[in-house]
Coordinates of C-alpha atoms and ligand atoms in Angstrom, one line a residue:
X1 CA 0.0 0.0 0.0
X2 CA 1.3 3.4 -1.0
X3 CA 1.0 6.2 1.6
X4 CA 0.3 9.6 0.1
X5 CA 1.7 12.0 2.7
X6 CA -0.4 15.1 3.0
X7 CA -2.9 16.8 5.2
X8 CA -4.8 18.0 2.1
X9 CA -7.7 15.7 1.0
X10 CA -8.0 17.5 -2.3
X11 CA -4.5 16.1 -3.3
X12 CA -5.5 12.6 -2.3
X13 CA -8.7 12.7 -4.4
X14 CA -6.6 13.6 -7.4
X15 CA -4.0 11.0 -6.7
X16 CA -6.7 8.3 -6.4
X17 CA -8.2 9.4 -9.7
X18 CA -4.8 8.6 -11.2
X19 CA -3.3 5.8 -9.2
X20 CA -6.5 3.9 -8.1
X21 CA -7.6 2.8 -4.6
X22 CA -4.2 1.4 -3.6
X23 CA -3.4 4.7 -2.1
X24 CA -4.0 5.6 1.5
X25 CA -3.6 9.1 3.0
X26 CA -1.0 9.5 5.7
X27 CA -1.5 12.7 7.6
X28 CA 2.0 13.1 8.8
X29 CA 3.3 16.6 9.6
X30 CA 6.9 16.4 8.2
X31 CA 9.4 19.2 8.8
X32 CA 9.2 21.7 5.9
X33 CA 12.8 22.7 5.4
X34 CA 13.4 26.3 4.2
X35 CA 14.2 26.2 0.5
X36 CA 13.5 28.3 -2.7
X37 CA 12.6 25.1 -4.5
X38 CA 10.0 22.4 -3.9
X39 CA 12.4 19.4 -4.6
X40 CA 14.5 19.5 -1.4
X41 CA 11.4 20.2 0.7
X42 CA 9.6 17.1 -0.7
X43 CA 12.8 14.9 -0.5
X44 CA 13.4 15.8 3.1
X45 CA 9.7 15.1 3.9
X46 CA 9.8 11.7 2.1
X47 CA 12.8 10.5 4.1
X48 CA 11.2 11.6 7.4
X49 CA 7.8 10.1 6.5
X50 CA 9.4 6.8 5.4
X51 CA 11.3 6.6 8.7
X52 CA 8.0 7.2 10.5
X53 CA 5.8 4.9 8.5
X54 CA 8.2 2.1 7.4
X55 CA 6.1 1.8 4.2
X56 CA 6.5 3.3 0.7
X57 CA 5.6 6.9 0.9
X58 CA 4.9 9.7 -1.7
X59 CA 5.2 13.2 -0.5
X60 CA 3.4 15.9 -2.5
X61 CA 4.7 19.5 -2.4
X62 CA 3.1 22.1 -4.6
X63 CA 3.2 25.9 -5.1
X64 CA 2.0 28.8 -7.2
X65 CA 4.8 30.7 -8.9
X66 CA 3.7 34.2 -10.2
X67 CA 6.1 35.3 -12.9
X68 CA 5.7 39.1 -12.1
X69 CA 6.5 38.4 -8.5
X70 CA 9.7 36.5 -9.3
X71 CA 8.0 33.2 -8.4
X72 CA 6.3 34.3 -5.1
X73 CA 4.6 32.7 -3.2
X74 CA 6.2 29.5 -4.6
X75 CA 7.2 27.3 -1.6
X76 CA 5.4 29.7 0.7
X77 CA 2.0 29.2 -1.0
X78 CA 0.3 27.3 1.9
X79 CA 1.4 30.1 4.3
X80 CA 0.2 32.8 2.0
X81 CA -3.2 31.0 1.4
X82 CA -3.7 30.7 5.2
X83 CA -2.7 34.3 6.0
X84 CA -3.7 36.5 3.0
X85 CA -6.2 34.1 1.3
X86 CA -6.6 33.3 -2.3
X87 CA -8.8 36.3 -3.1
X88 CA -6.2 38.7 -1.8
X89 CA -3.5 37.1 -3.9
X90 CA -5.7 37.5 -6.9
X91 CA -6.4 41.2 -6.1
X92 CA -2.6 41.9 -5.5
X93 CA -1.7 40.4 -8.8
X94 CA -4.5 42.4 -10.6
X95 CA -3.4 45.7 -8.9
X96 CA 0.3 45.3 -9.1
X97 CA 0.8 43.5 -12.3
X98 CA -1.9 44.8 -14.7
X99 CA -1.9 42.6 -17.7
X100 CA 1.3 40.6 -16.8
X101 CA -0.5 37.9 -14.9
X102 CA 1.3 34.8 -16.0
X103 CA 2.0 32.1 -13.5
X104 CA 2.9 28.5 -13.1
X105 CA 1.7 25.8 -10.7
X106 CA 4.3 23.3 -9.8
X107 CA 4.2 20.0 -8.0
X108 CA 7.0 17.7 -6.9
X109 CA 6.3 14.2 -5.8
X110 CA 9.1 12.5 -3.7
X111 CA 9.0 8.8 -3.4
X112 CA 10.9 6.7 -0.8
X113 CA 10.6 3.0 0.1
X114 CA 13.9 2.5 1.7
X115 CA 15.2 0.4 -1.2
X116 CA 18.0 1.3 -3.5
X117 CA 17.4 2.8 -6.9
X118 CA 19.0 5.6 -8.9
X119 CA 18.2 8.6 -6.8
X120 CA 17.3 11.8 -8.6
X121 CA 20.3 13.6 -9.9
X122 CA 19.5 16.8 -7.8
X123 CA 21.6 17.3 -4.7
X124 CA 18.5 16.5 -2.6
X125 CA 20.5 14.4 -0.1
X126 CA 22.9 17.2 0.6
X127 CA 21.4 17.7 4.1
X128 CA 22.0 14.1 5.1
X129 CA 25.6 14.4 3.9
X130 CA 26.2 17.6 5.8
X131 CA 24.8 16.0 8.9
X132 CA 26.8 12.8 8.4
X133 CA 30.0 14.9 7.8
X134 CA 29.4 16.8 11.0
X135 CA 29.5 13.5 13.0
X136 CA 32.7 12.5 11.2
X137 CA 31.1 9.6 9.3
X138 CA 33.1 8.0 6.5
X139 CA 31.8 8.3 2.9
X140 CA 30.3 4.8 2.9
X141 CA 28.4 5.5 6.0
X142 CA 27.2 8.8 4.6
X143 CA 25.8 7.1 1.5
X144 CA 24.0 4.6 3.7
X145 CA 22.3 7.4 5.7
X146 CA 21.0 9.2 2.6
X147 CA 17.9 7.2 1.8
X148 CA 17.4 7.2 -1.9
X149 CA 14.5 9.5 -3.0
X150 CA 13.1 9.7 -6.5
X151 CA 11.5 13.0 -7.6
X152 CA 8.8 13.5 -10.2
X153 CA 7.9 17.1 -11.2
X154 CA 5.0 18.5 -13.1
X155 CA 4.2 22.1 -14.2
X156 CA 1.2 23.8 -15.7
X157 CA 1.3 27.3 -17.0
X158 CA -1.5 29.7 -16.9
X159 CA -2.6 33.1 -15.6
X160 CA -4.2 34.6 -12.5
X161 CA -7.8 35.7 -13.1
X162 CA -10.9 36.7 -11.1
X163 CA -12.2 33.6 -9.2
X164 CA -14.4 31.3 -11.2
X165 CA -15.7 27.7 -10.6
X166 CA -16.3 25.8 -7.4
X167 CA -14.4 22.5 -8.0
X168 CA -10.9 21.7 -6.8
X169 CA -9.3 23.4 -3.9
X170 CA -6.7 26.1 -2.9
X171 CA -5.8 28.4 -5.7
X172 CA -7.8 26.5 -8.4
X173 CA -10.5 29.3 -8.8
X174 CA -7.9 32.0 -9.7
X175 CA -5.6 29.9 -11.9
X176 CA -6.7 29.7 -15.6
X177 CA -5.3 27.3 -18.1
X178 CA -6.5 27.3 -21.7
X179 CA -9.6 29.4 -21.0
X180 CA -10.8 27.5 -17.9
X181 CA -9.9 27.9 -14.3
X182 CA -8.8 24.6 -12.6
X183 CA -11.9 25.0 -10.4
X184 CA -14.1 24.8 -13.5
X185 CA -12.7 21.4 -14.4
X186 CA -13.7 18.1 -12.9
X187 CA -10.9 15.9 -11.3
X188 CA -10.2 14.0 -14.5
X189 CA -10.0 17.1 -16.6
X190 CA -7.8 18.8 -14.1
X191 CA -5.5 15.8 -13.8
X192 CA -5.1 15.7 -17.6
X193 CA -3.5 19.2 -17.6
X194 CA -2.4 19.9 -14.1
X195 CA 1.0 20.0 -12.4
X196 CA 0.0 17.2 -10.1
X197 CA -1.5 15.1 -13.0
X198 CA 1.8 15.4 -14.9
X199 CA 3.9 14.5 -11.9
X200 CA 1.6 11.5 -11.1
X201 CA 1.8 10.4 -14.7
X202 CA 5.6 10.2 -14.5
X203 CA 5.5 8.4 -11.2
X204 CA 2.9 5.9 -12.4
X205 CA 5.1 5.1 -15.4
X206 CA 8.2 4.7 -13.3
X207 CA 6.6 2.6 -10.6
X208 CA 5.1 0.2 -13.2
X209 CA 8.5 -0.5 -14.7
X210 CA 10.1 -1.1 -11.3
Ligands
LIG301 P1 0.4 19.2 2.7 O1 1.6 20.1 2.9 O2 -0.1 18.6 4.0 O3 0.4 18.3 1.6 P2 -0.8 21.7 1.8 O4 -2.2 22.0 1.2 O5 -0.2 22.7 2.8 O6 -0.9 20.2 2.4 P3 1.3 22.3 -0.1 O7 2.2 23.0 0.9 O8 1.9 21.5 -1.2 O9 0.2 21.5 0.6 O10 0.4 23.4 -0.9 C1 0.8 24.7 -1.1 C2 -0.4 25.5 -1.4 O11 -0.8 25.4 -2.7 C3 -1.6 25.2 -0.4 O12 -2.1 26.5 -0.1 C4 -2.5 24.4 -1.3 O13 -3.9 24.7 -1.0 C5 -2.2 25.0 -2.7 N1 -2.3 23.9 -3.7 C6 -1.6 22.8 -3.8 N2 -2.0 22.1 -4.9 C7 -2.9 22.8 -5.5 C8 -3.7 22.6 -6.6 O14 -3.6 21.5 -7.3 N3 -4.6 23.5 -6.9 C9 -4.7 24.7 -6.2 N4 -4.0 24.9 -5.1 C10 -3.1 24.0 -4.7

């Protein structure tokens, strides 16, 4: 059984739509490390969640990157949603950026099952190595400590618009792709174009061949 690590039921619904019922939600509050990018956050979370659960885990980290705000809120999207709210983000973009409202939604899935495989090429295990080096561990021991994590990324480009639609969750009502907001799509439609759907597609293909 694959544990989909998130507190967000909307994510689990979309993952089930893609991967079937063999997916169980694991509400585990992993430590969100500070990083400009989603990859290291998800990788760190996957190692922590695997150590906690002892079963295959998939951590899902997502964010809204507004071009005209240099990618903000990005990895801080959850904090910004909970503090400012989605409608305020939309109004800020409309007021500050006029017609330049392009944005991307990104999702990184991090998989860990404690087994060996070719880890992602990114330096996502840097932290473990630094920690191991600090304790004076030899290289072999360092490698052993760095649990392999595989990353799968997906992006959808679009623009920020006045809220429309009542499907989906989070920023969906203000993110338009190809004339429709993500909240105007049903789960299957959203998965076909979304950041999460694309990342899930890559994961499903890889895990099948494994
Ligand atoms: P977990 O960390 O427990 O998975 P979360 O909702 O906080 O739950 P993220 O940090 O990945 O998850 O999400 C960042 C923000 O982006 C958060 O405010 C979500 O509501 C929002 N979000 C994530 N995926 C989304 C999607 O597909 N459509 C719209 N908003 C999304």
